[in-house]
Coordinates of C-alpha atoms in Angstrom, one line a residue:
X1 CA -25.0 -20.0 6.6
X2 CA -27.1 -19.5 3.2
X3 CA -30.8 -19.5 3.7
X4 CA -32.7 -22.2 3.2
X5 CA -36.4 -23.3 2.5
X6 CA -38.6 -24.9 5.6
X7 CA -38.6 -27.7 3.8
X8 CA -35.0 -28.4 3.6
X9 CA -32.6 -28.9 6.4
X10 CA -30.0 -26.7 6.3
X11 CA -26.7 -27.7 7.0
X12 CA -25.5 -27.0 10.6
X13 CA -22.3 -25.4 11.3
X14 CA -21.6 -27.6 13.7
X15 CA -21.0 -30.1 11.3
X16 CA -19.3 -28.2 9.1
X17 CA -16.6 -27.6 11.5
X18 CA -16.5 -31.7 12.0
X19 CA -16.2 -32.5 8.2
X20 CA -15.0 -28.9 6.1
X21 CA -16.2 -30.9 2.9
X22 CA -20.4 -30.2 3.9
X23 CA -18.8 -26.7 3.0
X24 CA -20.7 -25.8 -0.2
X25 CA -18.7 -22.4 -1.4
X26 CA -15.6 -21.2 -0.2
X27 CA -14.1 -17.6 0.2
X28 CA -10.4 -17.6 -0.9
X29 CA -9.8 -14.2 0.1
X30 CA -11.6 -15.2 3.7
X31 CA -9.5 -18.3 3.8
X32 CA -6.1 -16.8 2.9
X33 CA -6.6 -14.4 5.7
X34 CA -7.8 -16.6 9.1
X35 CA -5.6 -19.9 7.4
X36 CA -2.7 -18.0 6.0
X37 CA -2.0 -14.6 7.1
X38 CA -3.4 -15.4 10.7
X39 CA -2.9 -19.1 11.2
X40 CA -5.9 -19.5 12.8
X41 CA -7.5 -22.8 13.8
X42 CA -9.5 -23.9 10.3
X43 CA -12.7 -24.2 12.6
X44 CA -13.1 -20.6 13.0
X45 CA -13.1 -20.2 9.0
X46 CA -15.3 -23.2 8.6
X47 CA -17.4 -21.4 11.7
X48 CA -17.1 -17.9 9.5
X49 CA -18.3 -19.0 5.8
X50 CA -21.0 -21.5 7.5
X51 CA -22.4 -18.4 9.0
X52 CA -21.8 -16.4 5.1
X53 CA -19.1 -14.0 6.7
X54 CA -16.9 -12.5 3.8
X55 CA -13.4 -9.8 4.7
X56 CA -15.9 -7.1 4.2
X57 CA -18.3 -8.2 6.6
X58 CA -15.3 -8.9 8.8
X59 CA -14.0 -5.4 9.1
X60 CA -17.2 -4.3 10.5
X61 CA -18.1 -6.9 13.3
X62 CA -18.7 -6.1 16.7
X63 CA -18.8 -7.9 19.7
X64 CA -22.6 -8.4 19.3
X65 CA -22.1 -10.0 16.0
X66 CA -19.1 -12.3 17.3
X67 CA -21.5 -13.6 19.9
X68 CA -23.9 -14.6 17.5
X69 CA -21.7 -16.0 15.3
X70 CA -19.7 -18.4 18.2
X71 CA -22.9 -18.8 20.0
X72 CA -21.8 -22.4 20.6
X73 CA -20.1 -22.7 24.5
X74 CA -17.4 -25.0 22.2
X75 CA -16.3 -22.2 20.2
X76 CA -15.6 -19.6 22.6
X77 CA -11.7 -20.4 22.5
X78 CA -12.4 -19.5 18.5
X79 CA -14.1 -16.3 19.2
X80 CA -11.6 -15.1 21.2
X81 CA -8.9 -16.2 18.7
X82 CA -10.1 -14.6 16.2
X83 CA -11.3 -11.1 18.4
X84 CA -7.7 -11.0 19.2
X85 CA -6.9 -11.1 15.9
X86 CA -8.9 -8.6 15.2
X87 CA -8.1 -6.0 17.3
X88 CA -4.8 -6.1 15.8
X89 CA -5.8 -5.1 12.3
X90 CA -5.6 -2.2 11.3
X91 CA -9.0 -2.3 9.2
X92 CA -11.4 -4.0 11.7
X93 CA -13.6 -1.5 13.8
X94 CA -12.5 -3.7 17.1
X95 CA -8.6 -1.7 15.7
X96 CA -10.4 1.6 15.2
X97 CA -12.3 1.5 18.4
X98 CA -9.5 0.9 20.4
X99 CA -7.4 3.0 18.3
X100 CA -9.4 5.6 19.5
X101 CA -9.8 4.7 22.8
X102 CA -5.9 4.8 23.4
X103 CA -5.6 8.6 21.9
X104 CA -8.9 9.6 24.2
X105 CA -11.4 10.2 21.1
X106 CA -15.0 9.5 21.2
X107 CA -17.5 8.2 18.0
X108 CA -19.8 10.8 17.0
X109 CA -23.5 9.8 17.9
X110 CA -24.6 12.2 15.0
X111 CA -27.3 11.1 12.5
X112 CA -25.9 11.7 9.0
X113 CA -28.2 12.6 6.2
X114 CA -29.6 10.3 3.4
X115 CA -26.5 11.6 1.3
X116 CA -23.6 10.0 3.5
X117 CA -25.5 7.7 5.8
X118 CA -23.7 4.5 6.8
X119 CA -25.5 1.6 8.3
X120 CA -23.4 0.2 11.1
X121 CA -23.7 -2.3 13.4
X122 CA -26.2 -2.3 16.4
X123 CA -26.8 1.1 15.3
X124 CA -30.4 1.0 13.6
X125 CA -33.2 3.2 14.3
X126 CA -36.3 4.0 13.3
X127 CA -34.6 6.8 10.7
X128 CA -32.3 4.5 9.0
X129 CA -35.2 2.4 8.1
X130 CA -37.0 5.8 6.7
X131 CA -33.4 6.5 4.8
X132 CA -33.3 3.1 2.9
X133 CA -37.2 3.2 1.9
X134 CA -35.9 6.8 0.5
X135 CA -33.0 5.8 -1.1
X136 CA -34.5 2.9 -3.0
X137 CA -37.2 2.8 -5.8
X138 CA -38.3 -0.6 -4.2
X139 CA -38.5 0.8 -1.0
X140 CA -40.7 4.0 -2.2
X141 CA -43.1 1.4 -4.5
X142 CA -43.8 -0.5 -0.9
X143 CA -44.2 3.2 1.1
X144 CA -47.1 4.0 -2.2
X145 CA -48.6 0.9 -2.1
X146 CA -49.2 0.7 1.9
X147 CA -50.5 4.2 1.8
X148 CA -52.7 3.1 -1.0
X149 CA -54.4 -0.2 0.4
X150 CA -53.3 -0.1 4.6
X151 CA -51.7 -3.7 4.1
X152 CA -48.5 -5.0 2.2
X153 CA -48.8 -7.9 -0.1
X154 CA -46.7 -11.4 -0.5
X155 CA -44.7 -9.2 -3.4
X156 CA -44.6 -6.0 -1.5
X157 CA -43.4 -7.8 2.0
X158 CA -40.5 -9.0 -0.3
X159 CA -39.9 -5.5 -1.9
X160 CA -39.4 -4.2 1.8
X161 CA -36.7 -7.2 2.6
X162 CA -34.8 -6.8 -0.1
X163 CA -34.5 -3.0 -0.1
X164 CA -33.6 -3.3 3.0
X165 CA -30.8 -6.1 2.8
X166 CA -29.3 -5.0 -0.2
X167 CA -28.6 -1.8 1.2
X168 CA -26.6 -3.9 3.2
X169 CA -24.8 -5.6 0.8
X170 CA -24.0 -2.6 -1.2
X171 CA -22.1 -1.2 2.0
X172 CA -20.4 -4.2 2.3
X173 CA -22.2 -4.4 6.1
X174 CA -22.5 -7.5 7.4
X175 CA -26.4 -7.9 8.2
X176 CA -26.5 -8.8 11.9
X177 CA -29.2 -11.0 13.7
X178 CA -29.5 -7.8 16.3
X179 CA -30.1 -5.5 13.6
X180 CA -32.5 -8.0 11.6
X181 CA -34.6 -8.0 15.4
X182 CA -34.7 -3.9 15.3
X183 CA -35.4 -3.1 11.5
X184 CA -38.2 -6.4 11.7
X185 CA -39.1 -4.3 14.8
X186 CA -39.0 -1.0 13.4
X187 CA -41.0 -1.8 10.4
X188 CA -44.2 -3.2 12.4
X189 CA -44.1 0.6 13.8
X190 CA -43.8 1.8 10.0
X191 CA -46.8 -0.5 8.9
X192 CA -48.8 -1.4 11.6
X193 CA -50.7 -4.1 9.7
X194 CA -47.3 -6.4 9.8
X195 CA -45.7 -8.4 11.9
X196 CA -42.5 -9.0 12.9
X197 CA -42.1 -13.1 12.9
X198 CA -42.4 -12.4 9.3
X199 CA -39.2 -10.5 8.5
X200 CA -37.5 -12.0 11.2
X201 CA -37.8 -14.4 13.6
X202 CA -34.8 -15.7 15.6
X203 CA -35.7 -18.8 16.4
X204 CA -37.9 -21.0 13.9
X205 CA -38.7 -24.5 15.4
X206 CA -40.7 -25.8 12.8
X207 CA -37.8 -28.3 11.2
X208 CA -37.0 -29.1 14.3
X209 CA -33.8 -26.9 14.3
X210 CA -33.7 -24.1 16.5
X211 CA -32.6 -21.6 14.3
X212 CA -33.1 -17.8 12.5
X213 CA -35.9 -17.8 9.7
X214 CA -38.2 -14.5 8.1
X215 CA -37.3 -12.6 4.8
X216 CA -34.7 -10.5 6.1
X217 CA -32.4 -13.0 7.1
X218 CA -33.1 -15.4 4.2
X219 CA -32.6 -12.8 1.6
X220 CA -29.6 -12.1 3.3
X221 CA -27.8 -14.8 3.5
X222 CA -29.6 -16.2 0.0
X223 CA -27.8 -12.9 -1.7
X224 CA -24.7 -13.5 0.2
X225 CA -24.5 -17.1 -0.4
X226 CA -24.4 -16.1 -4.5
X227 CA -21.6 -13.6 -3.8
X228 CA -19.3 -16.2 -2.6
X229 CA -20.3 -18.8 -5.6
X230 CA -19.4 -15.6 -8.1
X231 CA -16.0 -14.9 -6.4
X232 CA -15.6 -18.8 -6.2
X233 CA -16.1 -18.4 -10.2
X234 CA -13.5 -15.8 -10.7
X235 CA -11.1 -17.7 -8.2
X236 CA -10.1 -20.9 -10.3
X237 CA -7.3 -21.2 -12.3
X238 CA -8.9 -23.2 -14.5
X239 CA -12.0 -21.2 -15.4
X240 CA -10.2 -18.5 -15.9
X241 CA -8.1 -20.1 -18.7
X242 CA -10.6 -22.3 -20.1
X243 CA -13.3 -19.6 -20.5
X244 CA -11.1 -17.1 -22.4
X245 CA -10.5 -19.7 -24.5
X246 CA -14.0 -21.2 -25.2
X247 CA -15.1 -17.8 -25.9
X248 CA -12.7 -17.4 -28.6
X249 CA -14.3 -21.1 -29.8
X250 CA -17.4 -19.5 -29.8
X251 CA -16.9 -16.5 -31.8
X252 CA -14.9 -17.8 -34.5
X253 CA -15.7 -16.0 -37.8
X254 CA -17.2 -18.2 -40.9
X255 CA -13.4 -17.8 -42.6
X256 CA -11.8 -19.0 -39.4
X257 CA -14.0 -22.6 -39.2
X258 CA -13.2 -23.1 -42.9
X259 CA -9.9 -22.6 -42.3
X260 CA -9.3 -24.7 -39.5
X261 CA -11.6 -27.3 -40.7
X262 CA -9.4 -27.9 -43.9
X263 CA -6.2 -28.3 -40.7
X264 CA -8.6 -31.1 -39.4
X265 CA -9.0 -32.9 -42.5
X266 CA -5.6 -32.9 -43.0
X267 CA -4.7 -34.2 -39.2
X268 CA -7.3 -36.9 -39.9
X269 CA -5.7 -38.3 -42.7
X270 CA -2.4 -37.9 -41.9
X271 CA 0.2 -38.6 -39.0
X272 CA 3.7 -37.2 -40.4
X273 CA 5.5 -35.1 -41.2
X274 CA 6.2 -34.5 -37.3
X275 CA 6.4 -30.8 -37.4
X276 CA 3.5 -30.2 -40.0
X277 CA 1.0 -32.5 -37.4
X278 CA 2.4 -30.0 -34.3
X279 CA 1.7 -26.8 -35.9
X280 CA -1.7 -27.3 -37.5
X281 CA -2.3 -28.9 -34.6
X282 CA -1.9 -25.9 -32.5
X283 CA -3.7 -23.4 -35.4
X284 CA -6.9 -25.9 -35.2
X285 CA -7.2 -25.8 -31.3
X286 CA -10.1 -23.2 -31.5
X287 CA -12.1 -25.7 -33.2
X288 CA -11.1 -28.3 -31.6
X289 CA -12.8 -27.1 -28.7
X290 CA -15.8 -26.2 -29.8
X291 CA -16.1 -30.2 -30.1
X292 CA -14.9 -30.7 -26.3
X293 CA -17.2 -28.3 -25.4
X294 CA -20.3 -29.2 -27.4
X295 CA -19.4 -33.0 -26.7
X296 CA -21.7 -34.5 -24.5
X297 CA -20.6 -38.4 -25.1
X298 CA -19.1 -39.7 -21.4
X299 CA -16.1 -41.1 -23.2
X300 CA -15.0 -38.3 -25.6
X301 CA -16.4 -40.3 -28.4
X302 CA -17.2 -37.8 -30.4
X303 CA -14.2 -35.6 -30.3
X304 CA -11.4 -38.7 -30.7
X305 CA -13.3 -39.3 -33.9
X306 CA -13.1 -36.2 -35.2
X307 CA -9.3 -35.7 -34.0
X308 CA -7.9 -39.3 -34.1
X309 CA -4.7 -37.9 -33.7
X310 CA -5.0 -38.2 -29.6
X311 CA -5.4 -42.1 -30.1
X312 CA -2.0 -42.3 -31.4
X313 CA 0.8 -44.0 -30.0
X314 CA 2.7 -40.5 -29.5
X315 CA -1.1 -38.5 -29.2
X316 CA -0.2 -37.9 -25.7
X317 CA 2.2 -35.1 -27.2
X318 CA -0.4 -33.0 -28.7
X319 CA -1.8 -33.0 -25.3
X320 CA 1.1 -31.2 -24.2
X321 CA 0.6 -29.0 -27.2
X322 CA -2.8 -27.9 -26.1
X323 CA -1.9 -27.8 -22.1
X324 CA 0.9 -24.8 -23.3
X325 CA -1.3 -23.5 -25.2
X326 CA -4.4 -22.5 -22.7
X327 CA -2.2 -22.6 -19.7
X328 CA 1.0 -20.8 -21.0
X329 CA 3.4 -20.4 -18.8
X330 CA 1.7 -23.2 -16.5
X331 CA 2.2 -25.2 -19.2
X332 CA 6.1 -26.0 -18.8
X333 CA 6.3 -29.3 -18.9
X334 CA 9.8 -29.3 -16.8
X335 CA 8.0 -27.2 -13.7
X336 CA 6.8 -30.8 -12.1
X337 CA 10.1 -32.5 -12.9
X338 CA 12.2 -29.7 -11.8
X339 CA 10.4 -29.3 -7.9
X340 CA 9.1 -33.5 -7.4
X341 CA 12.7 -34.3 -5.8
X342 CA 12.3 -31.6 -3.5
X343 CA 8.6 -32.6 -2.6
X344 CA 9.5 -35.5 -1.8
X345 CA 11.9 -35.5 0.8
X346 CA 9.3 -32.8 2.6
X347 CA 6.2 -34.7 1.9
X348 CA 8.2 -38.2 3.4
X349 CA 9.1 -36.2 6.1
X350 CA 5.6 -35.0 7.1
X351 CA 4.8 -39.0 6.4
X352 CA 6.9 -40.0 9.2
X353 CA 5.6 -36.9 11.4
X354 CA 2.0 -38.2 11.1
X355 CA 2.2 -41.8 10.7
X356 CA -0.2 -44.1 8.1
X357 CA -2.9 -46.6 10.0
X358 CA -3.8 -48.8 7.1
X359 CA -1.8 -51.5 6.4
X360 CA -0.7 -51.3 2.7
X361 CA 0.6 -48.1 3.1
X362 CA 2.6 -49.1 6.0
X363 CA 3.9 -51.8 4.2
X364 CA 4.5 -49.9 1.5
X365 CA 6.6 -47.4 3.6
X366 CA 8.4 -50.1 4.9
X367 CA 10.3 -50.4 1.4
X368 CA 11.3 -47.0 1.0
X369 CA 14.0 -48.0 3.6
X370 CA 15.3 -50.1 1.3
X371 CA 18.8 -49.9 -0.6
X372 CA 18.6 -49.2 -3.9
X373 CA 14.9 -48.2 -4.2
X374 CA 14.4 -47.4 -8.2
X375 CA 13.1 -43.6 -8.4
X376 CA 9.6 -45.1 -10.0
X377 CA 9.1 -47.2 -7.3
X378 CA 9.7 -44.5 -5.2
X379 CA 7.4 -42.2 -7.0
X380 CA 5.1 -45.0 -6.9
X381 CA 5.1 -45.6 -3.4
X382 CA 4.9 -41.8 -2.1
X383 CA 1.9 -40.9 -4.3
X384 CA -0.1 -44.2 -3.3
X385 CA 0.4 -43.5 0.9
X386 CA -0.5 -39.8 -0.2
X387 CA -4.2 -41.5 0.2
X388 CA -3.3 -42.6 3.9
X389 CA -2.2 -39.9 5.0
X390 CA -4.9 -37.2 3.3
X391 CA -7.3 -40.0 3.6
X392 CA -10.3 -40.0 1.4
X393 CA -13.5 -38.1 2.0
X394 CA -17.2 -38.4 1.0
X395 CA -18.3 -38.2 -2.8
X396 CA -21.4 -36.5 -3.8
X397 CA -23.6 -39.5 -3.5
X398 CA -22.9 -39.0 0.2
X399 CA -20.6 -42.4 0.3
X400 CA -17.2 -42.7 1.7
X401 CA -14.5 -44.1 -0.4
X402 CA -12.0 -46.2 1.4
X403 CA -8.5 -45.8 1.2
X404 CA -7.3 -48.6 -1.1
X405 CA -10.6 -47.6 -3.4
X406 CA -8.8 -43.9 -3.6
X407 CA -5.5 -45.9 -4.3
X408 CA -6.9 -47.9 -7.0
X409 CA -8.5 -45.6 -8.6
X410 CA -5.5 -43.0 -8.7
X411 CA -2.7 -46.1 -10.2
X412 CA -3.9 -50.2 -10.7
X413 CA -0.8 -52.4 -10.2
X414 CA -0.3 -54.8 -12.4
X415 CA 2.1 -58.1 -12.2
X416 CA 2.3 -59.0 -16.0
X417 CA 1.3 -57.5 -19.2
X418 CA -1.7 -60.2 -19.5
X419 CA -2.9 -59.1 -16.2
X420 CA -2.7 -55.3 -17.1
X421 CA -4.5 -56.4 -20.4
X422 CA -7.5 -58.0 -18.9
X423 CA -7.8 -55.6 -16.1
X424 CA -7.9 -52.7 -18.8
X425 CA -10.7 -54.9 -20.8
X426 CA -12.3 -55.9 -17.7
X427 CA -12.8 -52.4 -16.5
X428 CA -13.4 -51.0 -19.8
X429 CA -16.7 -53.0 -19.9
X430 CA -17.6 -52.5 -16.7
X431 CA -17.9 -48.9 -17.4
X432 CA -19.3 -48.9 -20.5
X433 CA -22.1 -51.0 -18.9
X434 CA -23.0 -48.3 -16.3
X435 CA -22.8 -45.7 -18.9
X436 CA -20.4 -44.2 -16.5
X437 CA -16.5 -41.8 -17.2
X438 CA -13.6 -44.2 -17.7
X439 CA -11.4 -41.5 -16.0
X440 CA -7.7 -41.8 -16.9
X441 CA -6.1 -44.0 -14.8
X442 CA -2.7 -44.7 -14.4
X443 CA -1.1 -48.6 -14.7
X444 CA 1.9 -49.6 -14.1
X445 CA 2.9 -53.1 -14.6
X446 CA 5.8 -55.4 -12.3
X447 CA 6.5 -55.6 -8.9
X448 CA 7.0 -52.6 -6.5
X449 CA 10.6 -53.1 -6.0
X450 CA 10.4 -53.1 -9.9
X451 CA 8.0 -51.9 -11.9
X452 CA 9.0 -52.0 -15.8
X453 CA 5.9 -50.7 -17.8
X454 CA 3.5 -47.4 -17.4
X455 CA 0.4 -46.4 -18.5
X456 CA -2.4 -43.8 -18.6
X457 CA -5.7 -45.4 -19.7
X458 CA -8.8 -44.4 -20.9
X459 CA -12.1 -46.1 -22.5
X460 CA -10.9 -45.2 -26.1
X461 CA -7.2 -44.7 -25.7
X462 CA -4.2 -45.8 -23.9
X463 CA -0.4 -44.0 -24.0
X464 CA 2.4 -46.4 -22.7
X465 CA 4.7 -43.4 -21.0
X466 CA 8.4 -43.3 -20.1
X467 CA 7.9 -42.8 -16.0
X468 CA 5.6 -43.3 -13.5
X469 CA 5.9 -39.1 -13.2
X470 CA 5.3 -38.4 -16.4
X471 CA 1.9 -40.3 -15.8
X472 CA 1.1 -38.1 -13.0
X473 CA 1.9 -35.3 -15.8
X474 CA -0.5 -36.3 -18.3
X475 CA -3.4 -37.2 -16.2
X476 CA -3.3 -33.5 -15.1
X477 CA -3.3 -32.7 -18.5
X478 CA -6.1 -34.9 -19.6
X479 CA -8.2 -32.5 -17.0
X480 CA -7.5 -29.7 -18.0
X481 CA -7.3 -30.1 -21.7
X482 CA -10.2 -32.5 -22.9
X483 CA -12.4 -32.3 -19.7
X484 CA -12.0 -35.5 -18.1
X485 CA -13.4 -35.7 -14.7
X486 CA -11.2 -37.1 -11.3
X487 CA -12.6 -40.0 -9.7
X488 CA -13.9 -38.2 -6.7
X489 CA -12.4 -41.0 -4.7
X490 CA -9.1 -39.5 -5.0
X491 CA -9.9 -36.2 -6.1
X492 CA -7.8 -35.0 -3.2
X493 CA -4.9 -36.3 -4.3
X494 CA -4.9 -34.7 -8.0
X495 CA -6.4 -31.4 -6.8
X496 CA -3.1 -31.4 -4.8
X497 CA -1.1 -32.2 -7.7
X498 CA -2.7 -29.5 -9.6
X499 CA -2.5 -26.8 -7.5
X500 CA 0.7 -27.6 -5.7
X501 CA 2.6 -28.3 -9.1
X502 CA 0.9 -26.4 -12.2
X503 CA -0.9 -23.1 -9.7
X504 CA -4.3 -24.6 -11.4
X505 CA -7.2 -24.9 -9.0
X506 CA -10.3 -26.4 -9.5
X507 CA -12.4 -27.7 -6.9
X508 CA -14.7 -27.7 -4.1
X509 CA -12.3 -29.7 -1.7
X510 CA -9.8 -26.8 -2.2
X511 CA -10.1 -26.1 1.5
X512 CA -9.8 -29.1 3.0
X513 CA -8.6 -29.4 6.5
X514 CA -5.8 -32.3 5.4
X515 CA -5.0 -30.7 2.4
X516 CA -4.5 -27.3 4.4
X517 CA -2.5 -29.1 6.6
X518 CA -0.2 -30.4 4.3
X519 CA 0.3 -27.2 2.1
X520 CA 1.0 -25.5 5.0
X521 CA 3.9 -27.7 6.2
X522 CA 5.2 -27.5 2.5
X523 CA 5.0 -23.8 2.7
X524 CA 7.1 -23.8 5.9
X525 CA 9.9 -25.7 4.7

């Protein structure tokens, strides 16, 4: 669990195991291997990245460490789990030791020298703290300065931590709580004047939480905790794509702008011919997103006007355009078209498997049964119980959406064009008035047994589209091409449709238990 100041609370584990979205960063390759290759229970990696455990702290972990780590009575079933699993690959040291126990070897009890010397667990001695101070020119500025003035300062008592952790982190050694006790031991025998509550102390009450404090274990964990956001960074999709491509924004020559400035002068002013609109369309995209980028306006304001071409009738098209162009081969439009039939017969199955609790998405069930069901209703109907069955979680204000507030939010039913007309202005000022995102949202428009009219909808635009699908299509788009944010009410639910459908992943609930759950059973069949 990252560090924390005493004056914050930091967020139990145990609560992270009851709701997986307190998790602030995730480890995919952690996650792949106790959720997918293992299929382990999703508790033990909630228990695992609560506690800042990555794979290469993993290999190394003894019994000590385990104990530590499930020191809750609840978990034990978890730490046995995972020792088991464990002890059957081929790169933990619980394999090696028993490896070697089976062919009748024994570990050398040697002390290397400062050349090859390999902190391991419960292994530390008074030398290996010597080694590090020797090793580091942090650790030989704290040796000068004691022997210079008897006494370590704030600065220097940090010096000595963070030598001494991220010799830890550069092994790729996960720091355990027994070796934290014997180094903060050890170094109150190397400088008498300290003491060891200071570097570590395993169980601070002053919040009121019995838990680890002292500048080892903060450092650590502080240090680890920015490891996992960095290979968070490099993990999306989305980042990846969009970054290589605002950097190429960003360093376009003098000639370049000119050039594709005299493209957007000509899209402003003119909508055909067809084919002369797509292609300087797609030579101006550069520049066109220097303006997303730089475009701080809630409501893309700024960049409609300067590229009216989106608030066109057909502007939905050049979204397309851009999508393919960023995402290549993600960007095929057909890939959701080709695969939603086959979704759907598994994701109805898992439906009937779990079983919905609220009422309108029971009732909405109900009608699939019936004869005859057109495909949009159908595609209505499966993506609005979607919210029942991975049921909304909290948003960053700490509130829980309900379930027909996720549904809402993700498609408004309409009866009649005047009521999709007022509910469009209606909504429109109310967003405008909190100076809030009018996310695209879908409308469709008719009765669920019919529905005759769709929509995606924003505060400046709206595109009137052939199918309820290809809605689901552009909304995605929208994302991922101009920077449009989810409503985090049903964030789930388009996080899903991005990753399951276009490989692009983007978000802080990508390991949620439901959505595990659900990719999982997809996976399967």
């Amino acid at each position: 669990m990252a560090g924390k100041s005493k004056e914050t609370v930091e967020v139990i584990v145990d609560d992270i195991v009851a709701d997986p979205e307190l998790i602030e960063e995730h480890d995919p390759e952690l996650q792949e291997l106790i959720l997918g290759e293992w299929n382990l229970d999703a508790a033990i990696y909630s228990i695992l990245v609560g506690h800042g455990i990555t794979v290469g702290y993993l290999k190394d972990i003894d019994d000590a460490a385990l104990s530590e780590i499930f020191s809750v009575i609840k978990w034990t079933g978890h730490k046995y789990a995972l020792r088991k699993k464990l002890q059957s690959w081929p790169e933990s040291s619980f394999y090696s030791t028993n490896a070697s126990h089976e062919h009748g070897h024994t570990s050398s009890t040697s002390n290397p020298g400062p050349s090859n010397h390999c902190l391991l667990p419960s292994s530390v001695t008074r030398s290996h703290l010597e080694d590090v101070l020797e090793r580091n020119e942090k650790g030989k500025i704290v040796r000068n300065y004691y022997e210079k003035h008897h006494q370590l300062d704030t600065e220097h008592k940090k010096y000595l931590a963070h030598t001494i952790v991220d010799y830890y982190i550069a092994n790729d050694r996960y720091f355990t709580l027994t070796d934290m006790a014997r180094f903060a031991h050890y170094i109150v025998e190397r400088f008498p004047s300290e003491l060891a509550e200071i570097y570590f102390n395993p169980r601070d009450n002053s919040i009121g939480k019995k838990h680890p404090s002292g500048l080892l274990y903060d450092r650590f964990h502080n240090r680890n905790k920015k490891s996992l956001l960095e290979r968070k960074r490099k993990s999306n999709d989305d980042i990846d794509h969009w970054k290589e491509y605002e950097a190429k924004a960003v360093a376009l020559s003098v000639e370049d702008i000119e050039r594709q400035n005299c493209h957007k002068n000509w899209l402003r002013n003119n909508q055909q011919p067809a084919e002369k609109v797509t292609q300087l369309w797609k030579e101006s995209l550069l520049l066109r997103m220097r303006t997303i980028v730089q475009d701080t306006e809630v409501d893309k304001k700024n960049v409609l006007a300067e590229w009216p071409r989106l608030t066109d009738e057909n502007g939905y098209l050049l979204i397309d355009a851009d999508f393919c162009s960023i995402y290549g081969e993600l960007g095929d439009l057909s890939n959701i078209f080709n695969v939603w039939e086959g979704f759907v017969e598994r994701f109805l199955q898992y439906v009937e498997q779990k079983g919905l609790n609220d009422d309108y998405s029971r009732e909405l069930y109900s009608r699939l049964h019936e004869t005859n069901i057109p495909k949009d209703s159908r595609d209505f109907i499966c993506c609005t119980i979607f919210h029942g069955i991975v049921k909304p979680v909290r948003t960053s204000s700490r509130k829980l959406p309900t379930i027909l507030q996720a549904q809402t939010d993700m498609c408004y039913a309409c009866k009649t064009e005047q009521d999709f007309s007022e509910a469009v202005a209606e909504l429109r000022d109310e967003y405008e008035a909190n100076a809030v995102q009018f996310f695209p949202r879908i409308f469709v428009i008719g009765g669920t047994e019919h529905l005759f009219a769709f929509y995606v909808v924003t505060a400046k635009f709206q595109y009137k589209l052939p199918s309820f699908l290809r809605c689901i299509d552009l909304v995605v788009k929208l994302k991922f091409v101009l920077n449009y944010n989810f409503p985090e009410s049903c964030e789930l639910f388009w996080y899903f449709v991005a990753k399951l459908f276009y490989n692009v992943g983007y978000s802080r609930k990508a390991r949620n238990s439901q959505l595990l759950q659900l990719f999982a059973y997809l996976k399967d069949g």
